[in-house]
Amino acid sequence: MGNESATPLRVVAVTYSPGEALEGFLGSLAEATSRPVDVVLADNGSTDGVPERAAARHPHVRLLRTGGNIGYGPAANAGLADRRQGWALVSNPDIRFEPGAVDELLDVAARWPRAATVGPAIRTPDGQLYPSARDLPSLSTGIGHALLGWAWPSNPWTARYRREREAPRERTAGWLSGSCFLVDLEAFHSVGGFDPGYFMYFEDVDLAERLTRRGWLHVYAPSAVVEHEGGHATRRNPHRMQRVHHTSALRYLSRRYPGRLRMPLRAALRAGLGGRMLISYVSSRVGAGAQPQRSADELPRRRRRPWRRAGAREPIERTTQ
């Protein structure tokens, strides 16, 4: 890698009360690369004290407080703001790297000079391969996935979008999961980084599309393997996660397919997603009975209606989609 091998690799992990997962992340990272690393914990308001203890324990780890739960993309932007060249790794803190995984990503990047992002094979704790390298969603595929993906995961639109029936191989993709990828910082900053309008979900899709328009590529590297526990936020409040997913889907598809001719399709998408969010919201209230007490760190000051417009923001952490 030339002189870059002597430069610490910037690693940004967006944290939000990560618990014991963070030490597993840092421990496996030490085995994943022979390069020195500069780890920035872009912290979105953790209350468990874990990021602070990690920064105190590890000299190569720095805590960067973002000022609140500002979202995954904005926190990653903050962690990369002072680096303009070379490669960086953006990751969730519940990722576990297989030995040599990060060095393998860097080797793959060297083979693809137009790569803006390089993503590993992501496995679940039970060994299942997660479909982390997908096509950019078309309007029809995006609508089918957004409307049916949560309730009917095996629907044909989701299967086509996720490319989950393909054998893993090194290839280009429309976009790579933002839960773990290597990113070229020159390319990243040339498009302004992650769009802060996405609080969670689809910020990686949007970034990939903007980079693709500039001629950059996204490369899936299944020879590098990581494990992602995932689902922390989803398990805490699955109905809220569904609302946020739908809001981000609507924002992305509406911005990608503008114009008067597509207005009826956007209206149908908005109505369909709004109906699903309303049903989910009502079901959660009926099933839960009296609403349990929640901390101020979990909820916004003003309750958002589940059918509000795209761009609504709630304090949550990112999961894979």
PDB file of C-alpha atoms in Angstrom:
ATOM      1  CA  MET A   1       0.000   0.000   0.000  1.00  0.00           C
ATOM      2  CA  GLY A   2       3.045   2.295  -0.208  1.00  0.00           C
ATOM      3  CA  ASN A   3       3.273   5.122   2.313  1.00  0.00           C
ATOM      4  CA  GLU A   4      -0.350   4.549   3.283  1.00  0.00           C
ATOM      5  CA  SER A   5       0.684   1.410   5.196  1.00  0.00           C
ATOM      6  CA  ALA A   6       2.482   3.601   7.752  1.00  0.00           C
ATOM      7  CA  THR A   7      -0.471   5.958   8.186  1.00  0.00           C
ATOM      8  CA  PRO A   8      -3.017   4.910  10.810  1.00  0.00           C
ATOM      9  CA  LEU A   9      -6.239   3.752   9.224  1.00  0.00           C
ATOM     10  CA  ARG A  10      -9.162   5.875  10.400  1.00  0.00           C
ATOM     11  CA  VAL A  11     -11.914   3.682  11.806  1.00  0.00           C
ATOM     12  CA  VAL A  12     -15.218   5.349  12.716  1.00  0.00           C
ATOM     13  CA  ALA A  13     -17.707   3.471  14.857  1.00  0.00           C
ATOM     14  CA  VAL A  14     -21.016   5.190  15.575  1.00  0.00           C
ATOM     15  CA  THR A  15     -21.946   4.383  19.170  1.00  0.00           C
ATOM     16  CA  TYR A  16     -25.169   4.673  21.129  1.00  0.00           C
ATOM     17  CA  SER A  17     -24.889   2.794  24.438  1.00  0.00           C
ATOM     18  CA  PRO A  18     -23.130  -0.129  22.685  1.00  0.00           C
ATOM     19  CA  GLY A  19     -22.673  -2.266  25.806  1.00  0.00           C
ATOM     20  CA  GLU A  20     -20.222  -5.157  25.784  1.00  0.00           C
ATOM     21  CA  ALA A  21     -20.307  -5.313  21.975  1.00  0.00           C
ATOM     22  CA  LEU A  22     -17.771  -2.488  21.733  1.00  0.00           C
ATOM     23  CA  GLU A  23     -14.928  -4.415  23.379  1.00  0.00           C
ATOM     24  CA  GLY A  24     -15.571  -7.306  21.002  1.00  0.00           C
ATOM     25  CA  PHE A  25     -15.377  -4.880  18.098  1.00  0.00           C
ATOM     26  CA  LEU A  26     -12.074  -3.393  19.256  1.00  0.00           C
ATOM     27  CA  GLY A  27     -10.567  -6.753  20.096  1.00  0.00           C
ATOM     28  CA  SER A  28     -11.364  -8.275  16.720  1.00  0.00           C
ATOM     29  CA  LEU A  29     -10.192  -5.125  14.920  1.00  0.00           C
ATOM     30  CA  ALA A  30      -6.720  -5.658  16.386  1.00  0.00           C
ATOM     31  CA  GLU A  31      -6.567  -9.027  14.585  1.00  0.00           C
ATOM     32  CA  ALA A  32      -8.088  -7.736  11.356  1.00  0.00           C
ATOM     33  CA  THR A  33      -5.262  -5.504  10.139  1.00  0.00           C
ATOM     34  CA  SER A  34      -1.512  -5.179  10.427  1.00  0.00           C
ATOM     35  CA  ARG A  35      -1.768  -1.427   9.976  1.00  0.00           C
ATOM     36  CA  PRO A  36      -1.959   0.964  12.905  1.00  0.00           C
ATOM     37  CA  VAL A  37      -5.488   2.219  13.455  1.00  0.00           C
ATOM     38  CA  ASP A  38      -6.971   5.491  14.667  1.00  0.00           C
ATOM     39  CA  VAL A  39     -10.401   4.670  16.082  1.00  0.00           C
ATOM     40  CA  VAL A  40     -12.964   7.418  16.520  1.00  0.00           C
ATOM     41  CA  LEU A  41     -16.092   6.594  18.515  1.00  0.00           C
ATOM     42  CA  ALA A  42     -18.650   9.047  17.137  1.00  0.00           C
ATOM     43  CA  ASP A  43     -20.966   8.891  20.108  1.00  0.00           C
ATOM     44  CA  ASN A  44     -24.635   9.778  19.757  1.00  0.00           C
ATOM     45  CA  GLY A  45     -25.396  10.249  23.441  1.00  0.00           C
ATOM     46  CA  SER A  46     -24.521   6.951  25.119  1.00  0.00           C
ATOM     47  CA  THR A  47     -25.628   6.585  28.715  1.00  0.00           C
ATOM     48  CA  ASP A  48     -23.900   3.286  29.587  1.00  0.00           C
ATOM     49  CA  GLY A  49     -20.382   4.749  29.986  1.00  0.00           C
ATOM     50  CA  VAL A  50     -18.911   2.132  27.644  1.00  0.00           C
ATOM     51  CA  PRO A  51     -17.421   4.501  25.002  1.00  0.00           C
ATOM     52  CA  GLU A  52     -15.768   6.567  27.747  1.00  0.00           C
ATOM     53  CA  ARG A  53     -14.185   3.486  29.300  1.00  0.00           C
ATOM     54  CA  ALA A  54     -12.975   2.230  25.919  1.00  0.00           C
ATOM     55  CA  ALA A  55     -11.325   5.568  25.123  1.00  0.00           C
ATOM     56  CA  ALA A  56      -9.617   5.580  28.518  1.00  0.00           C
ATOM     57  CA  ARG A  57      -8.423   1.975  28.151  1.00  0.00           C
ATOM     58  CA  HIS A  58      -7.114   2.051  24.562  1.00  0.00           C
ATOM     59  CA  PRO A  59      -4.592   4.734  23.491  1.00  0.00           C
ATOM     60  CA  HIS A  60      -5.615   4.451  19.819  1.00  0.00           C
ATOM     61  CA  VAL A  61      -9.306   5.098  20.607  1.00  0.00           C
ATOM     62  CA  ARG A  62     -10.776   8.591  20.794  1.00  0.00           C
ATOM     63  CA  LEU A  63     -14.253   9.598  21.912  1.00  0.00           C
ATOM     64  CA  LEU A  64     -16.019  12.194  19.765  1.00  0.00           C
ATOM     65  CA  ARG A  65     -19.295  13.368  21.264  1.00  0.00           C
ATOM     66  CA  THR A  66     -21.693  14.470  18.544  1.00  0.00           C
ATOM     67  CA  GLY A  67     -23.892  16.460  20.917  1.00  0.00           C
ATOM     68  CA  GLY A  68     -26.879  14.121  20.924  1.00  0.00           C
ATOM     69  CA  ASN A  69     -28.425  11.321  18.919  1.00  0.00           C
ATOM     70  CA  ILE A  70     -27.972  13.007  15.562  1.00  0.00           C
ATOM     71  CA  GLY A  71     -28.266   9.875  13.425  1.00  0.00           C
ATOM     72  CA  TYR A  72     -25.891   7.384  11.840  1.00  0.00           C
ATOM     73  CA  GLY A  73     -24.820   9.310   8.752  1.00  0.00           C
ATOM     74  CA  PRO A  74     -24.225  12.656  10.478  1.00  0.00           C
ATOM     75  CA  ALA A  75     -22.191  10.940  13.215  1.00  0.00           C
ATOM     76  CA  ALA A  76     -20.052   9.148  10.614  1.00  0.00           C
ATOM     77  CA  ASN A  77     -19.542  12.475   8.823  1.00  0.00           C
ATOM     78  CA  ALA A  78     -18.277  13.997  12.072  1.00  0.00           C
ATOM     79  CA  GLY A  79     -15.833  11.135  12.551  1.00  0.00           C
ATOM     80  CA  LEU A  80     -14.390  11.618   9.062  1.00  0.00           C
ATOM     81  CA  ALA A  81     -14.425  15.422   8.907  1.00  0.00           C
ATOM     82  CA  ASP A  82     -10.689  15.871   9.574  1.00  0.00           C
ATOM     83  CA  ARG A  83      -9.501  13.234   7.099  1.00  0.00           C
ATOM     84  CA  ARG A  84      -9.648  14.083   3.407  1.00  0.00           C
ATOM     85  CA  GLN A  85      -7.510  11.431   1.691  1.00  0.00           C
ATOM     86  CA  GLY A  86      -6.818   7.726   1.868  1.00  0.00           C
ATOM     87  CA  TRP A  87      -9.148   5.001   3.087  1.00  0.00           C
ATOM     88  CA  ALA A  88     -11.288   4.850   6.191  1.00  0.00           C
ATOM     89  CA  LEU A  89     -13.468   2.166   7.708  1.00  0.00           C
ATOM     90  CA  VAL A  90     -17.012   3.035   8.787  1.00  0.00           C
ATOM     91  CA  SER A  91     -18.665   0.452  10.999  1.00  0.00           C
ATOM     92  CA  ASN A  92     -21.279  -0.403  13.551  1.00  0.00           C
ATOM     93  CA  PRO A  93     -19.761  -1.221  16.959  1.00  0.00           C
ATOM     94  CA  ASP A  94     -21.370  -4.677  17.035  1.00  0.00           C
ATOM     95  CA  ILE A  95     -19.258  -5.906  14.111  1.00  0.00           C
ATOM     96  CA  ARG A  96     -16.722  -8.693  14.724  1.00  0.00           C
ATOM     97  CA  PHE A  97     -13.914  -8.965  12.182  1.00  0.00           C
ATOM     98  CA  GLU A  98     -12.392 -12.250  11.140  1.00  0.00           C
ATOM     99  CA  PRO A  99      -8.573 -12.207  11.286  1.00  0.00           C
ATOM    100  CA  GLY A 100      -7.115 -10.262   8.370  1.00  0.00           C
ATOM    101  CA  ALA A 101     -10.521  -8.992   7.174  1.00  0.00           C
ATOM    102  CA  VAL A 102      -9.578  -5.307   7.039  1.00  0.00           C
ATOM    103  CA  ASP A 103      -6.260  -6.014   5.296  1.00  0.00           C
ATOM    104  CA  GLU A 104      -8.215  -8.065   2.746  1.00  0.00           C
ATOM    105  CA  LEU A 105     -10.560  -5.133   2.119  1.00  0.00           C
ATOM    106  CA  LEU A 106      -7.543  -2.897   1.512  1.00  0.00           C
ATOM    107  CA  ASP A 107      -6.048  -5.461  -0.899  1.00  0.00           C
ATOM    108  CA  VAL A 108      -9.306  -5.620  -2.844  1.00  0.00           C
ATOM    109  CA  ALA A 109      -9.471  -1.811  -2.935  1.00  0.00           C
ATOM    110  CA  ALA A 110      -6.004  -1.747  -4.506  1.00  0.00           C
ATOM    111  CA  ARG A 111      -7.324  -3.908  -7.366  1.00  0.00           C
ATOM    112  CA  TRP A 112     -10.204  -1.530  -8.100  1.00  0.00           C
ATOM    113  CA  PRO A 113      -8.808   1.998  -8.629  1.00  0.00           C
ATOM    114  CA  ARG A 114     -12.288   3.480  -9.176  1.00  0.00           C
ATOM    115  CA  ALA A 115     -13.759   1.948  -6.034  1.00  0.00           C
ATOM    116  CA  ALA A 116     -15.303   4.437  -3.633  1.00  0.00           C
ATOM    117  CA  THR A 117     -16.533   1.778  -1.191  1.00  0.00           C
ATOM    118  CA  VAL A 118     -15.467  -1.803  -0.551  1.00  0.00           C
ATOM    119  CA  GLY A 119     -17.651  -4.035   1.594  1.00  0.00           C
ATOM    120  CA  PRO A 120     -17.059  -7.421   3.213  1.00  0.00           C
ATOM    121  CA  ALA A 121     -19.240 -10.505   3.409  1.00  0.00           C
ATOM    122  CA  ILE A 122     -21.446  -9.944   6.456  1.00  0.00           C
ATOM    123  CA  ARG A 123     -22.580 -12.980   8.397  1.00  0.00           C
ATOM    124  CA  THR A 124     -25.126 -13.200  11.183  1.00  0.00           C
ATOM    125  CA  PRO A 125     -24.173 -14.844  14.507  1.00  0.00           C
ATOM    126  CA  ASP A 126     -25.751 -18.105  13.316  1.00  0.00           C
ATOM    127  CA  GLY A 127     -23.598 -18.115  10.171  1.00  0.00           C
ATOM    128  CA  GLN A 128     -26.144 -16.882   7.623  1.00  0.00           C
ATOM    129  CA  LEU A 129     -24.819 -14.666   4.841  1.00  0.00           C
ATOM    130  CA  TYR A 130     -26.485 -11.256   4.942  1.00  0.00           C
ATOM    131  CA  PRO A 131     -27.234  -9.722   1.489  1.00  0.00           C
ATOM    132  CA  SER A 132     -25.098  -6.620   1.958  1.00  0.00           C
ATOM    133  CA  ALA A 133     -24.275  -5.877  -1.713  1.00  0.00           C
ATOM    134  CA  ARG A 134     -27.387  -4.899  -3.614  1.00  0.00           C
ATOM    135  CA  ASP A 135     -28.640  -3.086  -6.691  1.00  0.00           C
ATOM    136  CA  LEU A 136     -29.895   0.456  -6.464  1.00  0.00           C
ATOM    137  CA  PRO A 137     -33.666   0.091  -6.123  1.00  0.00           C
ATOM    138  CA  SER A 138     -35.801   0.934  -9.113  1.00  0.00           C
ATOM    139  CA  LEU A 139     -39.164   2.527  -8.407  1.00  0.00           C
ATOM    140  CA  SER A 140     -41.097  -0.741  -8.793  1.00  0.00           C
ATOM    141  CA  THR A 141     -38.562  -2.817  -6.855  1.00  0.00           C
ATOM    142  CA  GLY A 142     -38.230  -0.136  -4.190  1.00  0.00           C
ATOM    143  CA  ILE A 143     -41.985   0.084  -3.694  1.00  0.00           C
ATOM    144  CA  GLY A 144     -42.325  -3.695  -3.452  1.00  0.00           C
ATOM    145  CA  HIS A 145     -39.477  -3.971  -0.958  1.00  0.00           C
ATOM    146  CA  ALA A 146     -40.574  -0.984   1.114  1.00  0.00           C
ATOM    147  CA  LEU A 147     -44.200  -2.097   1.345  1.00  0.00           C
ATOM    148  CA  LEU A 148     -43.699  -5.856   1.728  1.00  0.00           C
ATOM    149  CA  GLY A 149     -40.163  -6.413   2.981  1.00  0.00           C
ATOM    150  CA  TRP A 150     -41.021  -6.287   6.691  1.00  0.00           C
ATOM    151  CA  ALA A 151     -44.191  -8.392   6.515  1.00  0.00           C
ATOM    152  CA  TRP A 152     -43.195 -10.782   3.667  1.00  0.00           C
ATOM    153  CA  PRO A 153     -39.367 -10.969   3.549  1.00  0.00           C
ATOM    154  CA  SER A 154     -39.309 -13.571   0.756  1.00  0.00           C
ATOM    155  CA  ASN A 155     -41.356 -11.489  -1.693  1.00  0.00           C
ATOM    156  CA  PRO A 156     -39.885 -11.349  -5.235  1.00  0.00           C
ATOM    157  CA  TRP A 157     -39.219  -7.589  -5.186  1.00  0.00           C
ATOM    158  CA  THR A 158     -37.111  -7.834  -2.022  1.00  0.00           C
ATOM    159  CA  ALA A 159     -35.282 -10.901  -3.373  1.00  0.00           C
ATOM    160  CA  ARG A 160     -34.450  -9.069  -6.616  1.00  0.00           C
ATOM    161  CA  TYR A 161     -33.333  -5.929  -4.784  1.00  0.00           C
ATOM    162  CA  ARG A 162     -31.171  -7.782  -2.244  1.00  0.00           C
ATOM    163  CA  ARG A 163     -29.624 -10.160  -4.847  1.00  0.00           C
ATOM    164  CA  GLU A 164     -29.729 -12.759  -2.093  1.00  0.00           C
ATOM    165  CA  ARG A 165     -29.978 -15.745  -4.433  1.00  0.00           C
ATOM    166  CA  GLU A 166     -26.543 -15.164  -5.977  1.00  0.00           C
ATOM    167  CA  ALA A 167     -23.383 -17.029  -4.982  1.00  0.00           C
ATOM    168  CA  PRO A 168     -20.910 -14.634  -3.322  1.00  0.00           C
ATOM    169  CA  ARG A 169     -18.147 -13.370  -5.601  1.00  0.00           C
ATOM    170  CA  GLU A 170     -16.002 -10.273  -5.921  1.00  0.00           C
ATOM    171  CA  ARG A 171     -18.053  -7.871  -8.035  1.00  0.00           C
ATOM    172  CA  THR A 172     -19.424  -4.389  -8.312  1.00  0.00           C
ATOM    173  CA  ALA A 173     -22.742  -3.556  -6.657  1.00  0.00           C
ATOM    174  CA  GLY A 174     -25.233  -0.719  -6.699  1.00  0.00           C
ATOM    175  CA  TRP A 175     -24.573  -0.075  -3.007  1.00  0.00           C
ATOM    176  CA  LEU A 176     -23.016  -1.699   0.049  1.00  0.00           C
ATOM    177  CA  SER A 177     -24.350  -1.899   3.574  1.00  0.00           C
ATOM    178  CA  GLY A 178     -23.201   1.022   5.690  1.00  0.00           C
ATOM    179  CA  SER A 179     -22.933  -1.267   8.721  1.00  0.00           C
ATOM    180  CA  CYS A 180     -19.344  -1.971   7.631  1.00  0.00           C
ATOM    181  CA  PHE A 181     -17.433  -0.716   4.629  1.00  0.00           C
ATOM    182  CA  LEU A 182     -14.148   0.784   3.528  1.00  0.00           C
ATOM    183  CA  VAL A 183     -14.538   4.210   1.930  1.00  0.00           C
ATOM    184  CA  ASP A 184     -12.244   6.347  -0.198  1.00  0.00           C
ATOM    185  CA  LEU A 185     -12.206   9.695   1.586  1.00  0.00           C
ATOM    186  CA  GLU A 186     -11.547  11.797  -1.497  1.00  0.00           C
ATOM    187  CA  ALA A 187     -14.638  10.304  -3.133  1.00  0.00           C
ATOM    188  CA  PHE A 188     -16.659  10.535   0.077  1.00  0.00           C
ATOM    189  CA  HIS A 189     -15.987  14.229   0.607  1.00  0.00           C
ATOM    190  CA  SER A 190     -16.429  15.045  -3.092  1.00  0.00           C
ATOM    191  CA  VAL A 191     -20.173  14.358  -2.709  1.00  0.00           C
ATOM    192  CA  GLY A 192     -20.513  15.862   0.763  1.00  0.00           C
ATOM    193  CA  GLY A 193     -20.507  12.564   2.681  1.00  0.00           C
ATOM    194  CA  PHE A 194     -23.713  11.053   4.028  1.00  0.00           C
ATOM    195  CA  ASP A 195     -26.867  13.116   3.553  1.00  0.00           C
ATOM    196  CA  PRO A 196     -27.863  14.207   7.091  1.00  0.00           C
ATOM    197  CA  GLY A 197     -31.506  14.158   6.021  1.00  0.00           C
ATOM    198  CA  TYR A 198     -31.446  10.381   6.515  1.00  0.00           C
ATOM    199  CA  PHE A 199     -31.467   9.608  10.210  1.00  0.00           C
ATOM    200  CA  MET A 200     -31.162   5.857   9.659  1.00  0.00           C
ATOM    201  CA  TYR A 201     -31.724   3.486   6.705  1.00  0.00           C
ATOM    202  CA  PHE A 202     -31.084   4.406   3.056  1.00  0.00           C
ATOM    203  CA  GLU A 203     -28.278   6.853   3.880  1.00  0.00           C
ATOM    204  CA  ASP A 204     -25.863   4.270   2.432  1.00  0.00           C
ATOM    205  CA  VAL A 205     -28.062   3.780  -0.648  1.00  0.00           C
ATOM    206  CA  ASP A 206     -28.218   7.524  -1.230  1.00  0.00           C
ATOM    207  CA  LEU A 207     -24.443   7.906  -0.793  1.00  0.00           C
ATOM    208  CA  ALA A 208     -23.771   5.126  -3.283  1.00  0.00           C
ATOM    209  CA  GLU A 209     -26.072   6.640  -5.884  1.00  0.00           C
ATOM    210  CA  ARG A 210     -24.405  10.044  -5.653  1.00  0.00           C
ATOM    211  CA  LEU A 211     -20.951   8.454  -5.914  1.00  0.00           C
ATOM    212  CA  THR A 212     -22.050   6.348  -8.875  1.00  0.00           C
ATOM    213  CA  ARG A 213     -23.153   9.476 -10.718  1.00  0.00           C
ATOM    214  CA  ARG A 214     -19.576  10.734 -10.327  1.00  0.00           C
ATOM    215  CA  GLY A 215     -18.171   7.573 -11.905  1.00  0.00           C
ATOM    216  CA  TRP A 216     -17.135   5.750  -8.726  1.00  0.00           C
ATOM    217  CA  LEU A 217     -17.683   2.035  -8.106  1.00  0.00           C
ATOM    218  CA  HIS A 218     -18.809  -0.050  -5.134  1.00  0.00           C
ATOM    219  CA  VAL A 219     -17.060  -3.389  -4.759  1.00  0.00           C
ATOM    220  CA  TYR A 220     -18.261  -6.416  -2.818  1.00  0.00           C
ATOM    221  CA  ALA A 221     -15.338  -8.364  -1.349  1.00  0.00           C
ATOM    222  CA  PRO A 222     -16.615 -11.655   0.127  1.00  0.00           C
ATOM    223  CA  SER A 223     -13.027 -12.777   0.759  1.00  0.00           C
ATOM    224  CA  ALA A 224     -13.170 -10.420   3.764  1.00  0.00           C
ATOM    225  CA  VAL A 225     -15.629 -11.679   6.364  1.00  0.00           C
ATOM    226  CA  VAL A 226     -17.218  -9.998   9.367  1.00  0.00           C
ATOM    227  CA  GLU A 227     -20.000 -10.953  11.744  1.00  0.00           C
ATOM    228  CA  HIS A 228     -22.758  -8.508  12.591  1.00  0.00           C
ATOM    229  CA  GLU A 229     -24.948  -9.102  15.590  1.00  0.00           C
ATOM    230  CA  GLY A 230     -27.363  -6.309  14.627  1.00  0.00           C
ATOM    231  CA  GLY A 231     -30.918  -5.714  15.698  1.00  0.00           C
ATOM    232  CA  HIS A 232     -30.309  -3.826  18.956  1.00  0.00           C
ATOM    233  CA  ALA A 233     -32.566  -0.925  18.026  1.00  0.00           C
ATOM    234  CA  THR A 234     -35.052  -3.146  16.238  1.00  0.00           C
ATOM    235  CA  ARG A 235     -35.501  -5.359  19.278  1.00  0.00           C
ATOM    236  CA  ARG A 236     -35.995  -2.326  21.510  1.00  0.00           C
ATOM    237  CA  ASN A 237     -38.803  -0.895  19.455  1.00  0.00           C
ATOM    238  CA  PRO A 238     -39.577  -2.774  16.209  1.00  0.00           C
ATOM    239  CA  HIS A 239     -42.569  -0.592  15.313  1.00  0.00           C
ATOM    240  CA  ARG A 240     -40.491   2.555  15.578  1.00  0.00           C
ATOM    241  CA  MET A 241     -37.801   0.973  13.385  1.00  0.00           C
ATOM    242  CA  GLN A 242     -40.425   0.123  10.787  1.00  0.00           C
ATOM    243  CA  ARG A 243     -41.645   3.718  10.749  1.00  0.00           C
ATOM    244  CA  VAL A 244     -38.111   5.054  10.320  1.00  0.00           C
ATOM    245  CA  HIS A 245     -37.374   2.560   7.548  1.00  0.00           C
ATOM    246  CA  HIS A 246     -40.519   3.565   5.659  1.00  0.00           C
ATOM    247  CA  THR A 247     -39.795   7.265   6.110  1.00  0.00           C
ATOM    248  CA  SER A 248     -36.296   6.846   4.677  1.00  0.00           C
ATOM    249  CA  ALA A 249     -37.578   4.706   1.794  1.00  0.00           C
ATOM    250  CA  LEU A 250     -40.098   7.386   0.898  1.00  0.00           C
ATOM    251  CA  ARG A 251     -37.464  10.108   1.042  1.00  0.00           C
ATOM    252  CA  TYR A 252     -35.059   8.183  -1.177  1.00  0.00           C
ATOM    253  CA  LEU A 253     -37.539   7.060  -3.821  1.00  0.00           C
ATOM    254  CA  SER A 254     -39.260  10.456  -3.955  1.00  0.00           C
ATOM    255  CA  ARG A 255     -35.950  12.228  -4.527  1.00  0.00           C
ATOM    256  CA  ARG A 256     -34.704   9.700  -7.068  1.00  0.00           C
ATOM    257  CA  TYR A 257     -37.933   9.784  -9.096  1.00  0.00           C
ATOM    258  CA  PRO A 258     -39.099  13.422  -9.155  1.00  0.00           C
ATOM    259  CA  GLY A 259     -41.349  15.184 -11.639  1.00  0.00           C
ATOM    260  CA  ARG A 260     -45.027  15.501 -12.413  1.00  0.00           C
ATOM    261  CA  LEU A 261     -45.292  12.291 -14.428  1.00  0.00           C
ATOM    262  CA  ARG A 262     -44.261  10.218 -11.413  1.00  0.00           C
ATOM    263  CA  MET A 263     -46.432  12.113  -8.969  1.00  0.00           C
ATOM    264  CA  PRO A 264     -49.194   9.429  -8.871  1.00  0.00           C
ATOM    265  CA  LEU A 265     -46.612   6.741  -8.096  1.00  0.00           C
ATOM    266  CA  ARG A 266     -45.101   8.833  -5.315  1.00  0.00           C
ATOM    267  CA  ALA A 267     -48.562   9.509  -3.923  1.00  0.00           C
ATOM    268  CA  ALA A 268     -49.376   5.793  -3.973  1.00  0.00           C
ATOM    269  CA  LEU A 269     -46.093   5.007  -2.252  1.00  0.00           C
ATOM    270  CA  ARG A 270     -46.713   7.670   0.382  1.00  0.00           C
ATOM    271  CA  ALA A 271     -50.247   6.371   1.008  1.00  0.00           C
ATOM    272  CA  GLY A 272     -49.107   2.759   1.173  1.00  0.00           C
ATOM    273  CA  LEU A 273     -46.243   3.440   3.546  1.00  0.00           C
ATOM    274  CA  GLY A 274     -48.395   5.749   5.627  1.00  0.00           C
ATOM    275  CA  GLY A 275     -51.071   3.075   5.925  1.00  0.00           C
ATOM    276  CA  ARG A 276     -48.527   0.455   6.966  1.00  0.00           C
ATOM    277  CA  MET A 277     -47.027   2.802   9.553  1.00  0.00           C
ATOM    278  CA  LEU A 278     -50.449   3.670  10.953  1.00  0.00           C
ATOM    279  CA  ILE A 279     -51.424   0.006  11.209  1.00  0.00           C
ATOM    280  CA  SER A 280     -48.120  -0.789  12.902  1.00  0.00           C
ATOM    281  CA  TYR A 281     -48.542   2.102  15.316  1.00  0.00           C
ATOM    282  CA  VAL A 282     -52.093   1.167  16.268  1.00  0.00           C
ATOM    283  CA  SER A 283     -51.137  -2.501  16.649  1.00  0.00           C
ATOM    284  CA  SER A 284     -48.262  -1.629  18.943  1.00  0.00           C
ATOM    285  CA  ARG A 285     -50.466   0.556  21.142  1.00  0.00           C
ATOM    286  CA  VAL A 286     -53.226  -2.046  21.351  1.00  0.00           C
ATOM    287  CA  GLY A 287     -50.782  -4.864  22.013  1.00  0.00           C
ATOM    288  CA  ALA A 288     -48.826  -2.962  24.617  1.00  0.00           C
ATOM    289  CA  GLY A 289     -51.808  -1.646  26.562  1.00  0.00           C
ATOM    290  CA  ALA A 290     -50.575   1.179  28.747  1.00  0.00           C
ATOM    291  CA  GLN A 291     -47.458   2.684  27.214  1.00  0.00           C
ATOM    292  CA  PRO A 292     -44.332   1.867  29.263  1.00  0.00           C
ATOM    293  CA  GLN A 293     -42.146   4.629  30.674  1.00  0.00           C
ATOM    294  CA  ARG A 294     -39.235   5.579  28.408  1.00  0.00           C
ATOM    295  CA  SER A 295     -36.150   7.590  29.099  1.00  0.00           C
ATOM    296  CA  ALA A 296     -35.544  11.060  27.698  1.00  0.00           C
ATOM    297  CA  ASP A 297     -32.594   9.630  25.761  1.00  0.00           C
ATOM    298  CA  GLU A 298     -34.909   7.366  23.802  1.00  0.00           C
ATOM    299  CA  LEU A 299     -37.697   9.726  22.821  1.00  0.00           C
ATOM    300  CA  PRO A 300     -37.807  13.116  21.107  1.00  0.00           C
ATOM    301  CA  ARG A 301     -39.302  16.027  22.987  1.00  0.00           C
ATOM    302  CA  ARG A 302     -42.321  16.142  20.701  1.00  0.00           C
ATOM    303  CA  ARG A 303     -43.989  12.935  19.625  1.00  0.00           C
ATOM    304  CA  ARG A 304     -43.931  12.428  15.861  1.00  0.00           C
ATOM    305  CA  ARG A 305     -47.006  11.079  14.183  1.00  0.00           C
ATOM    306  CA  PRO A 306     -46.214   7.841  12.305  1.00  0.00           C
ATOM    307  CA  TRP A 307     -47.539   9.197   9.032  1.00  0.00           C
ATOM    308  CA  ARG A 308     -45.480  12.393   9.026  1.00  0.00           C
ATOM    309  CA  ARG A 309     -43.539  13.365   5.912  1.00  0.00           C
ATOM    310  CA  ALA A 310     -40.183  11.963   4.868  1.00  0.00           C
ATOM    311  CA  GLY A 311     -37.299  13.357   6.861  1.00  0.00           C
ATOM    312  CA  ALA A 312     -38.901  12.963  10.299  1.00  0.00           C
ATOM    313  CA  ARG A 313     -36.175  12.198  12.816  1.00  0.00           C
ATOM    314  CA  GLU A 314     -36.202  10.145  16.000  1.00  0.00           C
ATOM    315  CA  PRO A 315     -33.269   9.246  18.251  1.00  0.00           C
ATOM    316  CA  ILE A 316     -32.371   5.663  17.397  1.00  0.00           C
ATOM    317  CA  GLU A 317     -29.307   3.733  16.359  1.00  0.00           C
ATOM    318  CA  ARG A 318     -28.650   2.188  12.983  1.00  0.00           C
ATOM    319  CA  THR A 319     -29.282  -1.429  12.057  1.00  0.00           C
ATOM    320  CA  THR A 320     -28.949  -3.204   8.757  1.00  0.00           C
ATOM    321  CA  GLN A 321     -31.970  -3.059   6.460  1.00  0.00           C
TER     322      GLN A 321
END
